[in-house]
CSV table of C-alpha atoms in Angstrom, one decimal:
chain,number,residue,atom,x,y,z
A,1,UNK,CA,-35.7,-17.7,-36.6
A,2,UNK,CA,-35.8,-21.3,-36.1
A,3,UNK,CA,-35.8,-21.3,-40.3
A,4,UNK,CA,-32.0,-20.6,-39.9
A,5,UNK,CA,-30.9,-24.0,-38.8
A,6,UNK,CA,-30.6,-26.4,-41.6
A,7,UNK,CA,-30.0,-29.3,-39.7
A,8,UNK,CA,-29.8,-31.2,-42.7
A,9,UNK,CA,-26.1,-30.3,-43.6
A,10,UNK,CA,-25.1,-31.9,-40.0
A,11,UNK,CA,-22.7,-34.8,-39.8
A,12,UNK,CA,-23.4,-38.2,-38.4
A,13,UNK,CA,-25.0,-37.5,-35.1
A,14,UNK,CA,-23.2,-39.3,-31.5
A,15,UNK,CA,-26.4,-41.0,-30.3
A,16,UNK,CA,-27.3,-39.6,-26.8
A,17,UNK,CA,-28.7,-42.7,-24.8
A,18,UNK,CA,-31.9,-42.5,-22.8
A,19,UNK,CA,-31.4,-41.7,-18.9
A,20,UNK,CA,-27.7,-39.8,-20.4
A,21,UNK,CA,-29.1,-36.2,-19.5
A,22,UNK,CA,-28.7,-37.0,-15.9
A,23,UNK,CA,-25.1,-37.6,-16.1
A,24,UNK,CA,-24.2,-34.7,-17.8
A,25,UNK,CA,-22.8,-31.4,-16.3
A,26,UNK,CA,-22.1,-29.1,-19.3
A,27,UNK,CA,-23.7,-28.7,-22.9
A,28,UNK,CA,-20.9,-26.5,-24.8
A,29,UNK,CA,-22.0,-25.4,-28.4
A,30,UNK,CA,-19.2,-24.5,-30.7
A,31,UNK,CA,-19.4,-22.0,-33.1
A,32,UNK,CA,-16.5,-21.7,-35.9
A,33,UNK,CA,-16.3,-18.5,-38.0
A,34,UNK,CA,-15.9,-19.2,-41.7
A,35,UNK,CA,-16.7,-15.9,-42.9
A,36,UNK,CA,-15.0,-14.0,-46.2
A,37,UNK,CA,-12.0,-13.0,-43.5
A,38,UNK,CA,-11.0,-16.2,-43.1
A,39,UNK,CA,-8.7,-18.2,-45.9
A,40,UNK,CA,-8.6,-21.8,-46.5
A,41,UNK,CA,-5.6,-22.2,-43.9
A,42,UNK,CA,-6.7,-20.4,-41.7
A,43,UNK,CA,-9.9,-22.5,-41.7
A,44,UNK,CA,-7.7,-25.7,-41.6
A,45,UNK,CA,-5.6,-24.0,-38.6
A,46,UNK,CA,-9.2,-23.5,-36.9
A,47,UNK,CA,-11.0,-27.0,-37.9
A,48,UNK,CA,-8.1,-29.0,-37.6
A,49,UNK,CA,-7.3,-26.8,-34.0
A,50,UNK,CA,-10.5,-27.2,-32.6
A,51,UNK,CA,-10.0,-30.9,-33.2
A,52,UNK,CA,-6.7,-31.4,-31.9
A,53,UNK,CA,-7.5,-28.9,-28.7
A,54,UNK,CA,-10.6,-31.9,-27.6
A,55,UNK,CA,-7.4,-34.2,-27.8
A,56,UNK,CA,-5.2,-32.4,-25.6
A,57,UNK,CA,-4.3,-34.3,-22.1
A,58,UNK,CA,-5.6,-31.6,-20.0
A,59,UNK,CA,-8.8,-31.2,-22.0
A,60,UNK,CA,-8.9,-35.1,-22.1
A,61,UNK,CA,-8.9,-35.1,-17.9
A,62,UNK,CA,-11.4,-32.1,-17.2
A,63,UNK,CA,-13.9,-34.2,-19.5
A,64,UNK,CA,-13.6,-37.3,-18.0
A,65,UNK,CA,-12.2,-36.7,-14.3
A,66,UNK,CA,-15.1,-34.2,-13.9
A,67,UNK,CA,-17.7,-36.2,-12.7
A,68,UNK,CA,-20.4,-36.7,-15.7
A,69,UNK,CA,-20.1,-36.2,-19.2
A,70,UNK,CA,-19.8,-32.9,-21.2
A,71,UNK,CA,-22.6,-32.8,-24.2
A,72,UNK,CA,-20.4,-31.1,-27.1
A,73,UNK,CA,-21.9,-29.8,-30.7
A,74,UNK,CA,-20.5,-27.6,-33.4
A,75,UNK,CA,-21.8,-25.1,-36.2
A,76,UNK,CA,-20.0,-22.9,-38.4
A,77,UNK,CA,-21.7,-19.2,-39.2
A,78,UNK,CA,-20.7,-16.0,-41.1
A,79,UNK,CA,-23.8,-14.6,-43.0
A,80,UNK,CA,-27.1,-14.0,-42.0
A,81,UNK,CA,-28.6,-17.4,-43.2
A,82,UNK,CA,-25.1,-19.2,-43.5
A,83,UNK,CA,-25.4,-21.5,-40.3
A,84,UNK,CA,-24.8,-25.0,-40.6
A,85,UNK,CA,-24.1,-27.7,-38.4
A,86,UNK,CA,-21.4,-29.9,-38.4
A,87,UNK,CA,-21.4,-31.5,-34.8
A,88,UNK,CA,-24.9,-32.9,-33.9
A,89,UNK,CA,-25.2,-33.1,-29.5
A,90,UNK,CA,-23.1,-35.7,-28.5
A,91,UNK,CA,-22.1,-36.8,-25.2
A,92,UNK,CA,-18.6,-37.6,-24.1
A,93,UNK,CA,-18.1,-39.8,-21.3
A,94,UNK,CA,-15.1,-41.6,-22.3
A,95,UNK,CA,-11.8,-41.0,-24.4
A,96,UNK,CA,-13.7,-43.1,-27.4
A,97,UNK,CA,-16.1,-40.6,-27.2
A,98,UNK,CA,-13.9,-37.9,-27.4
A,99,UNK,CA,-11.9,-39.0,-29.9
A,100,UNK,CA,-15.4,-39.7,-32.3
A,101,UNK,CA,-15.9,-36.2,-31.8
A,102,UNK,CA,-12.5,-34.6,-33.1
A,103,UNK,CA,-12.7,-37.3,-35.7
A,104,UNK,CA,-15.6,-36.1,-37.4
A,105,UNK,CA,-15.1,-32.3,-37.1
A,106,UNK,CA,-11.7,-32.8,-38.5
A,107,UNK,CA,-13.4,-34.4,-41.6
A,108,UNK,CA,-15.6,-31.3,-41.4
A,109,UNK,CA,-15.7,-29.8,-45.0
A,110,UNK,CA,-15.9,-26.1,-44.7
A,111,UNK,CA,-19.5,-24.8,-45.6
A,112,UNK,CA,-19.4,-21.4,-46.6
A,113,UNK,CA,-16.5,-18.7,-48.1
A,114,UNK,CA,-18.0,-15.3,-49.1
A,115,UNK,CA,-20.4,-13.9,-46.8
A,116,UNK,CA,-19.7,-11.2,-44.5
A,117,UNK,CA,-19.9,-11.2,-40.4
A,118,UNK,CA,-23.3,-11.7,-39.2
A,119,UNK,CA,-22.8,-12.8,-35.1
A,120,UNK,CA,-26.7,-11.3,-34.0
A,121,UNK,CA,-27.9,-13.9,-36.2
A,122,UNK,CA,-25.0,-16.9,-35.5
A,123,UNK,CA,-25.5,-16.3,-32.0
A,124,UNK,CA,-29.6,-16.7,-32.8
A,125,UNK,CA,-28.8,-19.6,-34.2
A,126,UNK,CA,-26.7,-20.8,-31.0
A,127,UNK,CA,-30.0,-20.3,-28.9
A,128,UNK,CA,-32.2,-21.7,-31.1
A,129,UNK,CA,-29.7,-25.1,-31.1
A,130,UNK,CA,-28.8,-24.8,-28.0
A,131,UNK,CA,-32.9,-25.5,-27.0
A,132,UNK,CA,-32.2,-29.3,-28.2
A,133,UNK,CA,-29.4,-29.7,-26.2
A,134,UNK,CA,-30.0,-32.4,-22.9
A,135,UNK,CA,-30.4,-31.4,-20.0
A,136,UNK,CA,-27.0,-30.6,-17.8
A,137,UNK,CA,-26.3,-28.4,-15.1
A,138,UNK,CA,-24.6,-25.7,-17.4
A,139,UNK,CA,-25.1,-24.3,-20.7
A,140,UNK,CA,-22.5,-22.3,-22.5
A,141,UNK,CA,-21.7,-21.3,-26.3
A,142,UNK,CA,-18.7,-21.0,-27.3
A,143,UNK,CA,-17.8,-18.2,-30.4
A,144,UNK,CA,-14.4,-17.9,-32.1
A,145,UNK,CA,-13.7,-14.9,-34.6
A,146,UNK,CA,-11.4,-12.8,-36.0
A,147,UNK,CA,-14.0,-9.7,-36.6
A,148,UNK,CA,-16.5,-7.6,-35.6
A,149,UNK,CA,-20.3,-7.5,-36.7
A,150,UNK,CA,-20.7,-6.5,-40.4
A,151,UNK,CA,-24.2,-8.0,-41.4
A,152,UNK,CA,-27.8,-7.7,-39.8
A,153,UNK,CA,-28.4,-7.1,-36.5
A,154,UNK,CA,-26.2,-7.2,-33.8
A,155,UNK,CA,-25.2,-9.4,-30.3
A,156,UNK,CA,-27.3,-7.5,-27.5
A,157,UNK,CA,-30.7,-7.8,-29.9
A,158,UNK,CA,-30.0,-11.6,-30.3
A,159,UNK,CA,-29.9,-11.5,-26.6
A,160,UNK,CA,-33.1,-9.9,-26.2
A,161,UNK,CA,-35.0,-11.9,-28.6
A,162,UNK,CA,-33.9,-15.1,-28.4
A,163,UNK,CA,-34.0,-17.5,-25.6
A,164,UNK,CA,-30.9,-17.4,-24.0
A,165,UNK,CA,-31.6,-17.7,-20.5
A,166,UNK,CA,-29.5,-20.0,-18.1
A,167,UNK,CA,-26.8,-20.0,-21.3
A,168,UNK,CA,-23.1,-18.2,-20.9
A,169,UNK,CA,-21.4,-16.9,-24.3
A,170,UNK,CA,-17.6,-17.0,-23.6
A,171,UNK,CA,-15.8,-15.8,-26.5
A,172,UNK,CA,-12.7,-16.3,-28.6
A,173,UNK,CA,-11.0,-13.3,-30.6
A,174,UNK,CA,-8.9,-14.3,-33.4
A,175,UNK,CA,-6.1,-11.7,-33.6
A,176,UNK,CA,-4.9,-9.8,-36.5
A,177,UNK,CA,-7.8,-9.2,-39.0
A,178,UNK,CA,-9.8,-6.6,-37.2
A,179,UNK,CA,-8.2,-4.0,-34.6
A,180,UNK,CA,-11.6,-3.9,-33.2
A,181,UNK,CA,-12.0,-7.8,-32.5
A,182,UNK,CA,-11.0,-7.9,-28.6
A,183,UNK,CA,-13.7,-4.6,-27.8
A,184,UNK,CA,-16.1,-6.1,-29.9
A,185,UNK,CA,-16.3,-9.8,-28.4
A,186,UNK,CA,-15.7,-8.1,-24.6
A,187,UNK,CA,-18.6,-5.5,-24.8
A,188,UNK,CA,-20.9,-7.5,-27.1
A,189,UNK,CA,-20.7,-11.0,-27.4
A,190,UNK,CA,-19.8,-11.9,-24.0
A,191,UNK,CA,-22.8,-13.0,-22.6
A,192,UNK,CA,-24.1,-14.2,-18.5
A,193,UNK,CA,-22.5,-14.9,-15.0
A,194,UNK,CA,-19.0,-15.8,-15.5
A,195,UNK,CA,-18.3,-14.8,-19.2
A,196,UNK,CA,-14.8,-14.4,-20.3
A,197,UNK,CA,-13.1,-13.9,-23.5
A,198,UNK,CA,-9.6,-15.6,-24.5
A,199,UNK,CA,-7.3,-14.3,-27.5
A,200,UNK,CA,-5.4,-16.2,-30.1
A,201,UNK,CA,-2.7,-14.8,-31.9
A,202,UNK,CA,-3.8,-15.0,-35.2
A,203,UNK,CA,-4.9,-18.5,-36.2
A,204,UNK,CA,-1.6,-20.3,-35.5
A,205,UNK,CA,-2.5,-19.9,-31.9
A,206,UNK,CA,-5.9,-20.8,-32.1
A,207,UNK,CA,-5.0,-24.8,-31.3
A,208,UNK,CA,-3.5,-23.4,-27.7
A,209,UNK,CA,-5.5,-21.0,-26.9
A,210,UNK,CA,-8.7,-23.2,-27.2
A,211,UNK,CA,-6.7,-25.3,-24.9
A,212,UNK,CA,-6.9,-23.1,-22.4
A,213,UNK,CA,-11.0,-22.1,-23.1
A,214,UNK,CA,-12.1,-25.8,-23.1
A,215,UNK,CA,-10.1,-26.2,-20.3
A,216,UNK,CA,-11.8,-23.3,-18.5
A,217,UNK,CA,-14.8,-23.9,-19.0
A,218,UNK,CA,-15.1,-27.6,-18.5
A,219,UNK,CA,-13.2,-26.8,-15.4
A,220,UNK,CA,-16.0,-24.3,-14.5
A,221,UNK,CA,-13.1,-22.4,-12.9
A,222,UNK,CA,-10.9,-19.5,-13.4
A,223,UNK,CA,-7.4,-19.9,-14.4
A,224,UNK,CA,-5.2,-16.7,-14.1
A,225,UNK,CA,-3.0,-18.9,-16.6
A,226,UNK,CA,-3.2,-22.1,-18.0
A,227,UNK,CA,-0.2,-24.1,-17.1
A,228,UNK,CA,2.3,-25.7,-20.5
A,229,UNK,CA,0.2,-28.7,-21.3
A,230,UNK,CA,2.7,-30.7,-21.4
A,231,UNK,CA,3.2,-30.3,-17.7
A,232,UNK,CA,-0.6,-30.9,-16.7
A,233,UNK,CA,-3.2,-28.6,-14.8
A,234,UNK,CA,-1.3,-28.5,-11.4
């Protein structure tokens, strides 16, 4: 399956420097759904949410108060063979670095409109990516969606034929497209010790509820609820 990754459609790439991998405690992958369910503001509400979530105060200080930098990267799926890159690894260890990252996927230009729901083979894509990430103490990808597998095979055999050992899938279910989204994500994406799912009502709440998923699991803690950002962690 490593076919799948076209690598070539990737944005400019945030250099990871040589000896970096020893000061890094997470690599989070992102995954964006931009299949046929999702319109073009809905897409801007989850680009453009994603973006400004990195950029949030409390996100800001789990990065950079943590101890080591967090290794981020981003692809957008939907269809079987409709995975493309759009964040390369970087590692952020300051708020320059993080601001570079939002930056570019904000500038993101969406990649794909009409295919169905294919999440086996997004998340085999994940995997596949997630191999030439460096090396950190944790590993977790990171889905959002708004529906449930429509197209090739599904989550569990992704899990048994790709490498996904040592990574955690943690989810996020779009609300409002698919009835079935929450069941779907709980029972098959989640994914390894400590997995958890957060909800978005529809995609106007995407931008806080990946607040409070970044937040999570950069934190590496859970949160029974994430505190008004505007008031701080606690």
């Amino acid at each position: 399956m490593t076919g799948l990754i076209r690598l070539g459609a990737a944005l400019g790439a945030v250099l990871i420097p040589a000896g970096a991998e020893a000061a890094c405690r997470l690599a989070l992958l992102l995954a964006l759904d931009v299949s046929s369910s999702v319109d073009e503001a809905e897409y801007l509400l989850q680009r453009d949410g994603l973006a400004a979530a990195l950029m949030a105060p409390d996100v800001q200080g789990a990065i950079l108060q943590g101890g080591g930098g967090v290794a981020i990267a981003a692809y957008e799926w939907s269809g079987r063979r409709q995975s493309t890159v759009i964040q390369e690894w970087a590692l952020m260890s300051t708020a320059g670095d993080i601001a570079a990252v939002s930056a570019r996927l904000r500038s993101a230009e969406r990649s794909y409109r009409r295919f169905p729901t294919a999440l086996g083979y997004a998340l085999g894509f994940g995997a596949t990516m997630m191999e030439a990430a460096p090396e950190c103490e944790r590993r977790v990808i990171d889905v959002s969606g708004d529906g449930i597998t429509n197209d090739g095979f599904w989550p569990q055999q992704a899990y048994r034929h790709f490498p996904f050992g040592g990574v955690t899938v943690n989810a996020l279910a779009v609300l409002g497209a698919d009835p079935a989204v929450v069941d779907h994500y709980e029972f098959e994406v989640l994914h390894g010790p400590g997995a958890f799912i957060e909800t978005a009502q529809g995609y106007e709440g995407y931008e806080q509820a990946m607040i409070r998923k970044l937040y999570r699991e950069i934190q590496d803690r859970i949160v029974g609820a994430m505190p008004d950002p505007a008031a701080g962690p606690g």
